[in-house]
Coordinates of C-alpha atoms in Angstrom, one line a residue:
X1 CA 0.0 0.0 0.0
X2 CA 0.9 3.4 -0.3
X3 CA 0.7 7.0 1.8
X4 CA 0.6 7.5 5.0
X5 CA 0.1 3.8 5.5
X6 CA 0.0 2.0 2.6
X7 CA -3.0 2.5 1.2
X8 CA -31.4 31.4 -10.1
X9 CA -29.9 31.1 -6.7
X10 CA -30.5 30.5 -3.1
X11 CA -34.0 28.6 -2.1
X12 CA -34.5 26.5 -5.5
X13 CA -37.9 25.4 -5.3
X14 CA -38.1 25.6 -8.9
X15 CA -34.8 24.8 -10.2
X16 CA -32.2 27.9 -11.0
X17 CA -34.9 30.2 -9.7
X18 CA -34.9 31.5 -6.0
X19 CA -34.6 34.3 -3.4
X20 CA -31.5 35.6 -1.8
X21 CA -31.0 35.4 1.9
X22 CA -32.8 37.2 4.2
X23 CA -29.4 38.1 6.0
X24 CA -26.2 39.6 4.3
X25 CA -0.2 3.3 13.7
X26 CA 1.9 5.9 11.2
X27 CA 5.1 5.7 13.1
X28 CA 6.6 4.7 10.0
X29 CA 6.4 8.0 8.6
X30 CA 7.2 9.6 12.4
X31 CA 5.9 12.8 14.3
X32 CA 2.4 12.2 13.1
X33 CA 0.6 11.3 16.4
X34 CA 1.2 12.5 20.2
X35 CA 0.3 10.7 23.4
X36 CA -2.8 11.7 24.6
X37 CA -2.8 14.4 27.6
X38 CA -4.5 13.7 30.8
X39 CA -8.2 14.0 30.3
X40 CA -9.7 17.1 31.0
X41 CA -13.7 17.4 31.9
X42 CA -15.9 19.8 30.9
X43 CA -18.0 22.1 33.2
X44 CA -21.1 20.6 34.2
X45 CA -24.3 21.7 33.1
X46 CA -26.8 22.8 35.7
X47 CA -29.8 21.3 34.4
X48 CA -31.2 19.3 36.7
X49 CA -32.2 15.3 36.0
X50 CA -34.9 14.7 37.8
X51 CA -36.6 11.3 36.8
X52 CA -39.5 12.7 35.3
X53 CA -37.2 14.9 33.0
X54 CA -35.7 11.9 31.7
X55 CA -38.9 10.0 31.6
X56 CA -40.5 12.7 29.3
X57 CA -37.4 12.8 27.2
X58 CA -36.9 9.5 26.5
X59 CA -40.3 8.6 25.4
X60 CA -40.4 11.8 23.2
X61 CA -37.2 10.5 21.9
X62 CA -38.5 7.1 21.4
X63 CA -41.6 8.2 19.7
X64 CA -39.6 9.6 16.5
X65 CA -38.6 6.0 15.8
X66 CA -42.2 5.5 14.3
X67 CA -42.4 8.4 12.3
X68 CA -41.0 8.7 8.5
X69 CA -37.1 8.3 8.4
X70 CA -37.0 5.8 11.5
X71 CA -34.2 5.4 13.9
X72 CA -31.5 7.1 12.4
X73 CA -33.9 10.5 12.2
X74 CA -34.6 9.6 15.6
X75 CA -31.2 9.7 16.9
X76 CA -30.2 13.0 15.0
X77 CA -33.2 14.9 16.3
X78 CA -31.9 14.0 19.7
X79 CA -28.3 15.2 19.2
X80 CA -30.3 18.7 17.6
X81 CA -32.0 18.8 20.8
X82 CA -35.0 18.7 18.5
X83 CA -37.1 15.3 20.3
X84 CA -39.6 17.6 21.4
X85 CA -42.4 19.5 19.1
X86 CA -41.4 22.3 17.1
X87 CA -43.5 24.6 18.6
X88 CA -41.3 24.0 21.9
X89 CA -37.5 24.5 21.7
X90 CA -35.4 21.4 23.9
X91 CA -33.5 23.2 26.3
X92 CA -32.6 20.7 28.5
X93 CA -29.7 19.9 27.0
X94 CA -29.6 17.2 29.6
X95 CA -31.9 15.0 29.0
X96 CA -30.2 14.6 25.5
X97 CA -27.3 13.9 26.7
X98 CA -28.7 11.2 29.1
X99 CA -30.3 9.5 26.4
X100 CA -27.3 8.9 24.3
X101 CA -25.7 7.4 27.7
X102 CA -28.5 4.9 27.4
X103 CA -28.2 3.8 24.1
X104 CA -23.8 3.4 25.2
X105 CA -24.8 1.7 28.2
X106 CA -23.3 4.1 30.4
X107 CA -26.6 4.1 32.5
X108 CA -27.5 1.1 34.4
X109 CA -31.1 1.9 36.0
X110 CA -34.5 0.4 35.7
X111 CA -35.3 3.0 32.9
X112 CA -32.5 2.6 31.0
X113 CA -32.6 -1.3 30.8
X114 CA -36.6 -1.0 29.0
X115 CA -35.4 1.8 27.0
X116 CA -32.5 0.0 25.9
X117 CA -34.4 -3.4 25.4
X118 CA -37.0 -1.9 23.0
X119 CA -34.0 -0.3 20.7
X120 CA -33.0 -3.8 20.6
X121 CA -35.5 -4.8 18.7
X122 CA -35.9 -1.9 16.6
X123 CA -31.9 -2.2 15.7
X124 CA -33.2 -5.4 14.0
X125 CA -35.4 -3.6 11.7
X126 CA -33.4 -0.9 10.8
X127 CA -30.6 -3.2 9.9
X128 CA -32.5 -5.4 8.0
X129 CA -33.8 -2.5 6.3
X130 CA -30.5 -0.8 5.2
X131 CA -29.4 -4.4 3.8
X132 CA -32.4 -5.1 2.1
X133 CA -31.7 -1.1 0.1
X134 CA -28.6 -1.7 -0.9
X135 CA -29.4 -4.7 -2.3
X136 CA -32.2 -3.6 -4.4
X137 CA -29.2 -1.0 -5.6
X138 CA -26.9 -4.2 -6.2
X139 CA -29.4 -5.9 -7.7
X140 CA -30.4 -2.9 -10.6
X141 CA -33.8 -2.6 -8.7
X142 CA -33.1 0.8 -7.8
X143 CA -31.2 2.8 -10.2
X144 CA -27.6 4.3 -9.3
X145 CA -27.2 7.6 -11.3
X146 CA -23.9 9.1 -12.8
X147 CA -23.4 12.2 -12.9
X148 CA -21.3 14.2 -15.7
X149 CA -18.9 15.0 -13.3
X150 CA -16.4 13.1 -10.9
X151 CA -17.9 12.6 -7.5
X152 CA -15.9 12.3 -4.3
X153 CA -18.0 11.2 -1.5
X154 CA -16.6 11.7 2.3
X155 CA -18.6 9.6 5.0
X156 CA -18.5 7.2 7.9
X157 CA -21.0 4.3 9.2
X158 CA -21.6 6.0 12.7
X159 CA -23.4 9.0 14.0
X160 CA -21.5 11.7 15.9
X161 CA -18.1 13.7 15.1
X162 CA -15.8 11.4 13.0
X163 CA -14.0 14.7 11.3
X164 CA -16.2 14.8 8.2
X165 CA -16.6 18.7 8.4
X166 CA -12.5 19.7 8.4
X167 CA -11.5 17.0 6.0
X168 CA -14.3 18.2 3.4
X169 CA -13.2 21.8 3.4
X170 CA -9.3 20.3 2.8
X171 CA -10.6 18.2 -0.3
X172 CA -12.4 21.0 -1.4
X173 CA -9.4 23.6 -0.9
X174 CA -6.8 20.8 -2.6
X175 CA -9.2 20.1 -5.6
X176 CA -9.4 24.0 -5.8
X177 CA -5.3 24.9 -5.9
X178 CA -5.4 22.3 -8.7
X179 CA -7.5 24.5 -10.7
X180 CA -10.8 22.5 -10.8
X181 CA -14.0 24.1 -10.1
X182 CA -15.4 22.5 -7.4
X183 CA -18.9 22.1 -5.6
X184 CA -19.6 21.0 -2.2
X185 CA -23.0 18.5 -1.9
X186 CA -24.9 18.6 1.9
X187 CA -27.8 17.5 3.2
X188 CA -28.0 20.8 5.0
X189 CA -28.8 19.1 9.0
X190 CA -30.3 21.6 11.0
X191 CA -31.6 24.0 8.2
X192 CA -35.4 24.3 6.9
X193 CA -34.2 23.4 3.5
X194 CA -33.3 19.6 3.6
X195 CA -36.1 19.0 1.4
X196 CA -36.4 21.5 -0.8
X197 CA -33.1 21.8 -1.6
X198 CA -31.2 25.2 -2.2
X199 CA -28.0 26.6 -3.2
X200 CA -26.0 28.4 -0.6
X201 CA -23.3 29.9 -2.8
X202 CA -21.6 30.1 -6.3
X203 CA -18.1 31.3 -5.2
X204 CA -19.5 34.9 -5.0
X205 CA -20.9 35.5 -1.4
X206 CA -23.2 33.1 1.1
X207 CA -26.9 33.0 -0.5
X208 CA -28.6 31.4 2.7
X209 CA -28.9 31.9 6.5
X210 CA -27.8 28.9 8.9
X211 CA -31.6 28.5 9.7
X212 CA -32.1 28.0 5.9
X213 CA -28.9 26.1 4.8
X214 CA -27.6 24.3 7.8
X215 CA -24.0 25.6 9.8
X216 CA -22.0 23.4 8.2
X217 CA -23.5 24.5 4.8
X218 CA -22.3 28.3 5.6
X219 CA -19.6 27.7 7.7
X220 CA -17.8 25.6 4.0
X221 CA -19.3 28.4 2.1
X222 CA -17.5 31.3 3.9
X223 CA -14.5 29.2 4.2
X224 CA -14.0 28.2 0.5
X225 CA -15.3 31.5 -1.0
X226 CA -14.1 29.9 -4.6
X227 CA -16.3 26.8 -4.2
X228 CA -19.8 26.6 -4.7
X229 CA -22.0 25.0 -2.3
X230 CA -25.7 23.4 -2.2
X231 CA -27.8 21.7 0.3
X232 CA -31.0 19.3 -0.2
X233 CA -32.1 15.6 0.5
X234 CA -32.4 15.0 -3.1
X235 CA -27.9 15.8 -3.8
X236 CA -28.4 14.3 -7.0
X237 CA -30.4 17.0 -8.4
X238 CA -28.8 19.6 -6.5
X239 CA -25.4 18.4 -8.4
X240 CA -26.8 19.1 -11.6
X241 CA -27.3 22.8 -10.5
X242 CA -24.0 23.4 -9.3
X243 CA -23.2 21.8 -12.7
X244 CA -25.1 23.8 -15.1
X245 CA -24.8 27.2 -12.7
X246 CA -21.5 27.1 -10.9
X247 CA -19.8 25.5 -13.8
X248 CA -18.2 22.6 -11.1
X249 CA -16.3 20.6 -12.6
X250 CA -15.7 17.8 -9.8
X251 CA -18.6 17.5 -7.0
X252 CA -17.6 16.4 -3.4
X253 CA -20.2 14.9 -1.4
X254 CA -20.3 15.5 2.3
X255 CA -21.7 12.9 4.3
X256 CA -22.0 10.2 1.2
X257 CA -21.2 6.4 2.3
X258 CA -24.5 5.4 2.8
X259 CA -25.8 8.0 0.0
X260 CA -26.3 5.3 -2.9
X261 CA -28.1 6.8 -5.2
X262 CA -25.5 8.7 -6.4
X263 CA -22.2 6.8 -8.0
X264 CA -18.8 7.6 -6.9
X265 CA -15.6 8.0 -8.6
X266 CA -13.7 7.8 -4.8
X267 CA -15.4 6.8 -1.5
X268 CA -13.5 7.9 1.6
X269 CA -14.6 6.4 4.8
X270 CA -13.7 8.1 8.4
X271 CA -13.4 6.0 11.2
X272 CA -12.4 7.9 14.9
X273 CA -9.6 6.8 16.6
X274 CA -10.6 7.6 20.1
X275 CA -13.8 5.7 19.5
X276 CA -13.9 4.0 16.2
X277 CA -17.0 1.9 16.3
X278 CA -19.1 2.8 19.5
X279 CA -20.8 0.3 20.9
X280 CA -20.8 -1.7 17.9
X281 CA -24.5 -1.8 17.3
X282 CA -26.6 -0.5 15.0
X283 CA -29.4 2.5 15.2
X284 CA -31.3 2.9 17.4
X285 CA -29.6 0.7 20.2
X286 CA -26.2 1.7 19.1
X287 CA -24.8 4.8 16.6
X288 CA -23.5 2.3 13.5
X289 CA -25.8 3.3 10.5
X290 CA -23.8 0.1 9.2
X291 CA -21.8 -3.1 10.4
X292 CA -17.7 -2.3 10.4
X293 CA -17.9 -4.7 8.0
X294 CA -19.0 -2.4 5.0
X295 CA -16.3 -0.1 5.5
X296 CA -14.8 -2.8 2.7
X297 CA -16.9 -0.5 0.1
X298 CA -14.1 2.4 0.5
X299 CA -11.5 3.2 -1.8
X300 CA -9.2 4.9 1.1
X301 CA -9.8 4.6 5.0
X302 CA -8.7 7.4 7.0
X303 CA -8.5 6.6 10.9
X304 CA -9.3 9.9 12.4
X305 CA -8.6 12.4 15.8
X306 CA -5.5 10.6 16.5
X307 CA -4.5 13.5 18.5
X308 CA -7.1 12.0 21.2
X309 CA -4.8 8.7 21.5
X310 CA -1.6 7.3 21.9
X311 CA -0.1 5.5 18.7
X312 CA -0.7 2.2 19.9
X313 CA -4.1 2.8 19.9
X314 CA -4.1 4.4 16.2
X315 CA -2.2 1.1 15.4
X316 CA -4.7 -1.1 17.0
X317 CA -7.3 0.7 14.9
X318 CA -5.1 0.0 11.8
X319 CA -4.5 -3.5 12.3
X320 CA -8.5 -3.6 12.4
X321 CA -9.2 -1.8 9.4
X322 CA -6.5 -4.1 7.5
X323 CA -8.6 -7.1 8.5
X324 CA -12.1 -5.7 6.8
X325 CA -10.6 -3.8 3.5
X326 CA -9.8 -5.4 0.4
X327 CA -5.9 -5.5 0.1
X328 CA -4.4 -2.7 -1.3
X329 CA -6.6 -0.6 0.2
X330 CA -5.1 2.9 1.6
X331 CA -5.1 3.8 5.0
X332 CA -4.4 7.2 6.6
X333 CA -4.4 9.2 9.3
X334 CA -4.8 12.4 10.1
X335 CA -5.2 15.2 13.3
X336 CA -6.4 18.3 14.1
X337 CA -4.5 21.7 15.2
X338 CA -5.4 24.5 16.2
X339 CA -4.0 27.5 14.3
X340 CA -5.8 31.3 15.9
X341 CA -8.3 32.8 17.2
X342 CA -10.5 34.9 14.9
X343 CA -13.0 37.9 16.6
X344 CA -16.7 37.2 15.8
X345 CA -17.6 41.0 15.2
X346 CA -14.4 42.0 12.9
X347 CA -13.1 38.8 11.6
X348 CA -9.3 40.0 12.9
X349 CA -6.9 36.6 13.5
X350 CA -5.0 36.7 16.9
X351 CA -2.5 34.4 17.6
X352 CA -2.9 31.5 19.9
X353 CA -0.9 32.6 22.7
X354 CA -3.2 36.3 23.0
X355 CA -5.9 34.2 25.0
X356 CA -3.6 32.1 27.3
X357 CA -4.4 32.3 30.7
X358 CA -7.4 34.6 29.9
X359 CA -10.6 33.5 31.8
X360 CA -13.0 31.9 28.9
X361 CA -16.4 30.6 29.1
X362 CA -16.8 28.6 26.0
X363 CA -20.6 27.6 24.4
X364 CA -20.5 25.1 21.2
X365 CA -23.3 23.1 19.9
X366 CA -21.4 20.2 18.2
X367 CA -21.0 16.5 18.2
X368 CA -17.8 16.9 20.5
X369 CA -18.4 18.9 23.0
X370 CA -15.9 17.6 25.9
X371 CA -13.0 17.8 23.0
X372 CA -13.9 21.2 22.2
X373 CA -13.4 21.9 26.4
X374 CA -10.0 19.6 26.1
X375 CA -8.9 21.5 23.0
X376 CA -9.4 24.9 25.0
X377 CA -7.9 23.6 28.3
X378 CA -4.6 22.4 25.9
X379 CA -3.9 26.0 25.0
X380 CA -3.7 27.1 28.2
X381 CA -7.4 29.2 28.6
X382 CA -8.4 29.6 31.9
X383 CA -12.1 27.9 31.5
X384 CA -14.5 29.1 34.0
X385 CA -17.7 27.6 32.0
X386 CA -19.0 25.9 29.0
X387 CA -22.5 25.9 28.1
X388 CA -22.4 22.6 25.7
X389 CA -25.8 22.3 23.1
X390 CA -26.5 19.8 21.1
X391 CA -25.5 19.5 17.6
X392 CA -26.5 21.4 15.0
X393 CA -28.9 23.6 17.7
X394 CA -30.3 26.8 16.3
X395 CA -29.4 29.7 18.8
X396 CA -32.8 31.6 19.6
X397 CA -33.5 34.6 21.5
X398 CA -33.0 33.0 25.1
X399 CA -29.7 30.9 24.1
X400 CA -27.5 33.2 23.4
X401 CA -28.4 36.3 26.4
X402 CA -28.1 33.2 28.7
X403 CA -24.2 32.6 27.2
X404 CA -23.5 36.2 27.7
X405 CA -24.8 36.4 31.5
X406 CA -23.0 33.7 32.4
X407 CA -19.9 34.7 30.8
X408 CA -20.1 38.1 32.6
X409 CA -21.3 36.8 35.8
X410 CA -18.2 34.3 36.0
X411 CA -16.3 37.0 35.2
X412 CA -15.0 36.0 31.9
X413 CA -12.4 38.1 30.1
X414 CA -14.0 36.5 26.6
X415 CA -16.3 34.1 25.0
X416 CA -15.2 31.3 22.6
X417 CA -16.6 29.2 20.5
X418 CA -16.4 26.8 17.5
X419 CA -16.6 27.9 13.4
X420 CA -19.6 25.5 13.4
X421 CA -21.0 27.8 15.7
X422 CA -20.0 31.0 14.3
X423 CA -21.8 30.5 11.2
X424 CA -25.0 30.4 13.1
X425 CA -24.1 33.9 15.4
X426 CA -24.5 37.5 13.9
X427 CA -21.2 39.6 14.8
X428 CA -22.7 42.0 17.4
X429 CA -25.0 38.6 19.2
X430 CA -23.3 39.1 22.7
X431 CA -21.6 41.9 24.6
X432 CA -18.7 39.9 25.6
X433 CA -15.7 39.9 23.1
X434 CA -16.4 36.9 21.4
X435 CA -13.2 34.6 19.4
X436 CA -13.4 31.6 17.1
X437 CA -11.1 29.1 17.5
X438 CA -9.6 28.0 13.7
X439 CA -8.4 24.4 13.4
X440 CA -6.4 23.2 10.9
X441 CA -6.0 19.4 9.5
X442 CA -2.5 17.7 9.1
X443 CA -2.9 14.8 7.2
X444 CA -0.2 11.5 7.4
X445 CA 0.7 10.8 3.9
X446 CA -0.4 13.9 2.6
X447 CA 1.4 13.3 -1.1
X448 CA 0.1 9.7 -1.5
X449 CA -3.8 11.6 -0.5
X450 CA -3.6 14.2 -2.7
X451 CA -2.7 11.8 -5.9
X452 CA -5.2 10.1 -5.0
X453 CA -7.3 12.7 -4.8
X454 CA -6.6 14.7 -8.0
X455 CA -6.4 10.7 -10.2
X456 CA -10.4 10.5 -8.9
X457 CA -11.0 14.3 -9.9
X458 CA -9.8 14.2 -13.0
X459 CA -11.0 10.9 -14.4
X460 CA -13.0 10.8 -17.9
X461 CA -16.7 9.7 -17.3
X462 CA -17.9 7.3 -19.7

């Protein structure tokens, strides 16, 4: 093997006709993985958990399991904090969090157990259903469509922060230096337009709001200002207009292993290293949308967040992923760094070392949480809170006043936050001065990647 180791615009409800936005083991290679630091713990939350909270959670939670989109929506609406109507925002941040202990089997009480035994049984289901799709797609009962265009999908077969988001935007900014036109496909998770569909950009300025588009959706589209960008359940058609309006010439799909429909000229698969299969069941009892066993479908592995572990867990990891993938098959690896702080209400970069030892309350509403705390806590912030939401959660009129009275009343010199967050917050949102922490990814094998890479881009479609 080789590498590392070897290895019309806006809302589009009528297509190209819409509104603009309402608001402007690598040791081979050496120095590629550190030992993990001491764990640090986050700032607890002071919602309480009583049992009838978690009661009234739970079965909320549950009771998305027999609505349209089954387990796996189920699951997501909990992580946005959305399992309760949408007339009523979920601030109980809580009782989210308690029931994703269930479903690891981190709680052990009466509750829990029943909870846990009727997931069971829906895992069956929803496992049986996802093999019984793809095999209609194997066997030509469903219809795989190609594109006129290469297609680079980047996905994983669990729920939860794998480093999708950061390696996206670094496929997106490689493809770009090599002078292709690129555009960026997402579902758009959190936004109103999943099923409508919309573009978010065409390299000239963001086109939709967070609440429209999703925060990743705007965060890649202020990031990559050269790359065009859509959302929409349906990415297939919202390829074709990045294709005929945006003029991309290679699509990357965010969020694409389990996307079928749509054929691939390169599938990379993500696989944590600090936890790189959960609890090894399926939705809803576990967070696999798949068995480890399909990672085998991927053209290149990368093993993820090794900066979380020592290397002789990323070798471990390795060793596994050899086991499942065809041979030949490339496996990387790859971590994340932070590079500055950014101020919310100008946009000016300060260097790491400004904030050191500065009291910080941090707020972030993202699949890792307690990382985002450890990340802080690494550069030497003085953290006095955190107020952690769930992912994707749309900041409202009582989220973020509560941030900034908490900041000031544990006498915080600043805010921080993530660049998922920020592209859901208007610069003046808060009082407090408010940063942005930037992270960067360094990839293990980088050269062997990015041939890889550019071979898939620039492939001739039949």
């Amino acid at each position: 093997m080789g590498g590392c180791h070897p290895g019309g615009l806006g809302r589009t409800s009528v297509p190209a006709v819409g509104r603009p936005s309402r608001t402007a083991g690598c040791r081979r290679e050496g120095g590629c993985h550190h030992r993990r630091e001491p764990r640090c713990v986050a700032p607890e939350c002071a919602a309480d958990r009583e049992a009838c909270g978690r009661v009234a959670a739970v079965t909320s939670a549950v009771s998305c399991l027999g609505r349209p989109g089954g387990p796996e929506r189920a699951v997501a609406a909990v992580r946005r904090g959305d399992v309760e109507p949408r007339s009523r925002r979920f601030e109980d941040t809580e009782l989210a969090a308690y029931l994703l202990r269930v479903v690891r089997g981190e709680e052990r009480d009466a509750l829990a157990a029943g909870v846990r035994f009727g997931l069971s049984a829906l895992s069956l289901g929803y496992t049986g259903a996802t093999a019984a799709l793809q095999a209609a797609y194997r066997c030509g009962l469903r219809t795989r469509e190609r594109l006129p265009v290469p297609v680079i999908s980047v996905g994983n077969i669990a729920l939860g922060g794998s480093g999708k988001t950061p390696l996206t935007r670094w496929i997106a900014q490689r493809l770009t230096a090599a002078g292709l036109r690129v555009g960026l496909l997402l579902r758009g998770h959190g936004g109103t337009l999943v099923r409508e569909g919309g573009i978010v950009s065409v390299g000239s300025g963001v086109l939709l709001s967070a609440s429209e588009a999703g925060d990743e959706a705007v965060m890649h589209a202020r990031a990559l200002p050269a790359v065009s960008v859509a959302v929409g359940r349906d990415r297939v058609r919202m390829g074709r207009l990045l294709i005929g309006q945006a003029g991309a010439e290679v699509l990357v799909l965010d969020d694409g292993f389990q996307y079928w429909r749509l054929q691939r000229d390169l599938d990379v698969a993500l696989v944590p290293a600090d936890d790189p299969f959960g609890n090894g069941r399926a939705l809803p009892r576990g967070l696999l949308r798949e068995p480890p066993s399909r990672l085998r479908r991927a053209d290149a592995l990368f093993v993820t967040h090794t900066e979380r572990v020592s290397a002789g867990e990323v070798g471990c990891t390795i060793q596994r992923l050899e086991r499942m993938a065809p041979v030949g098959t490339p496996i990387f690896t790859c971590q994340l760094r932070a590079t500055c702080f950014a101020s919310l209400s100008t946009g000016t970069t300060v260097p790491l070392d400004e904030l050191r030892d500065r009291r910080v309350y941090l707020f972030s509403a993202i699949a890792a949480n307690e990382q985002f705390a450890c990340t802080a806590a690494s550069l030497g912030l003085t953290v006095v809170g955190h107020r952690q939401l769930p992912d994707h959660f749309a900041y409202d009129r009582q989220a973020l006043p509560g941030v900034d009275d908490d900041a000031r009343r544990l006498d915080a010199d600043a805010l921080v936050t993530t660049e998922k967050d920020a592209a859901k917050l208007k610069p003046d949102c808060v009082r407090t001065p408010t940063y942005v922490l930037r992270m960067e990814l360094d990839i293990c094998g980088q050269s062997a990647f990015e041939a890889c890479l550019l071979s898939a881009a620039r492939s001739l479609v039949v």
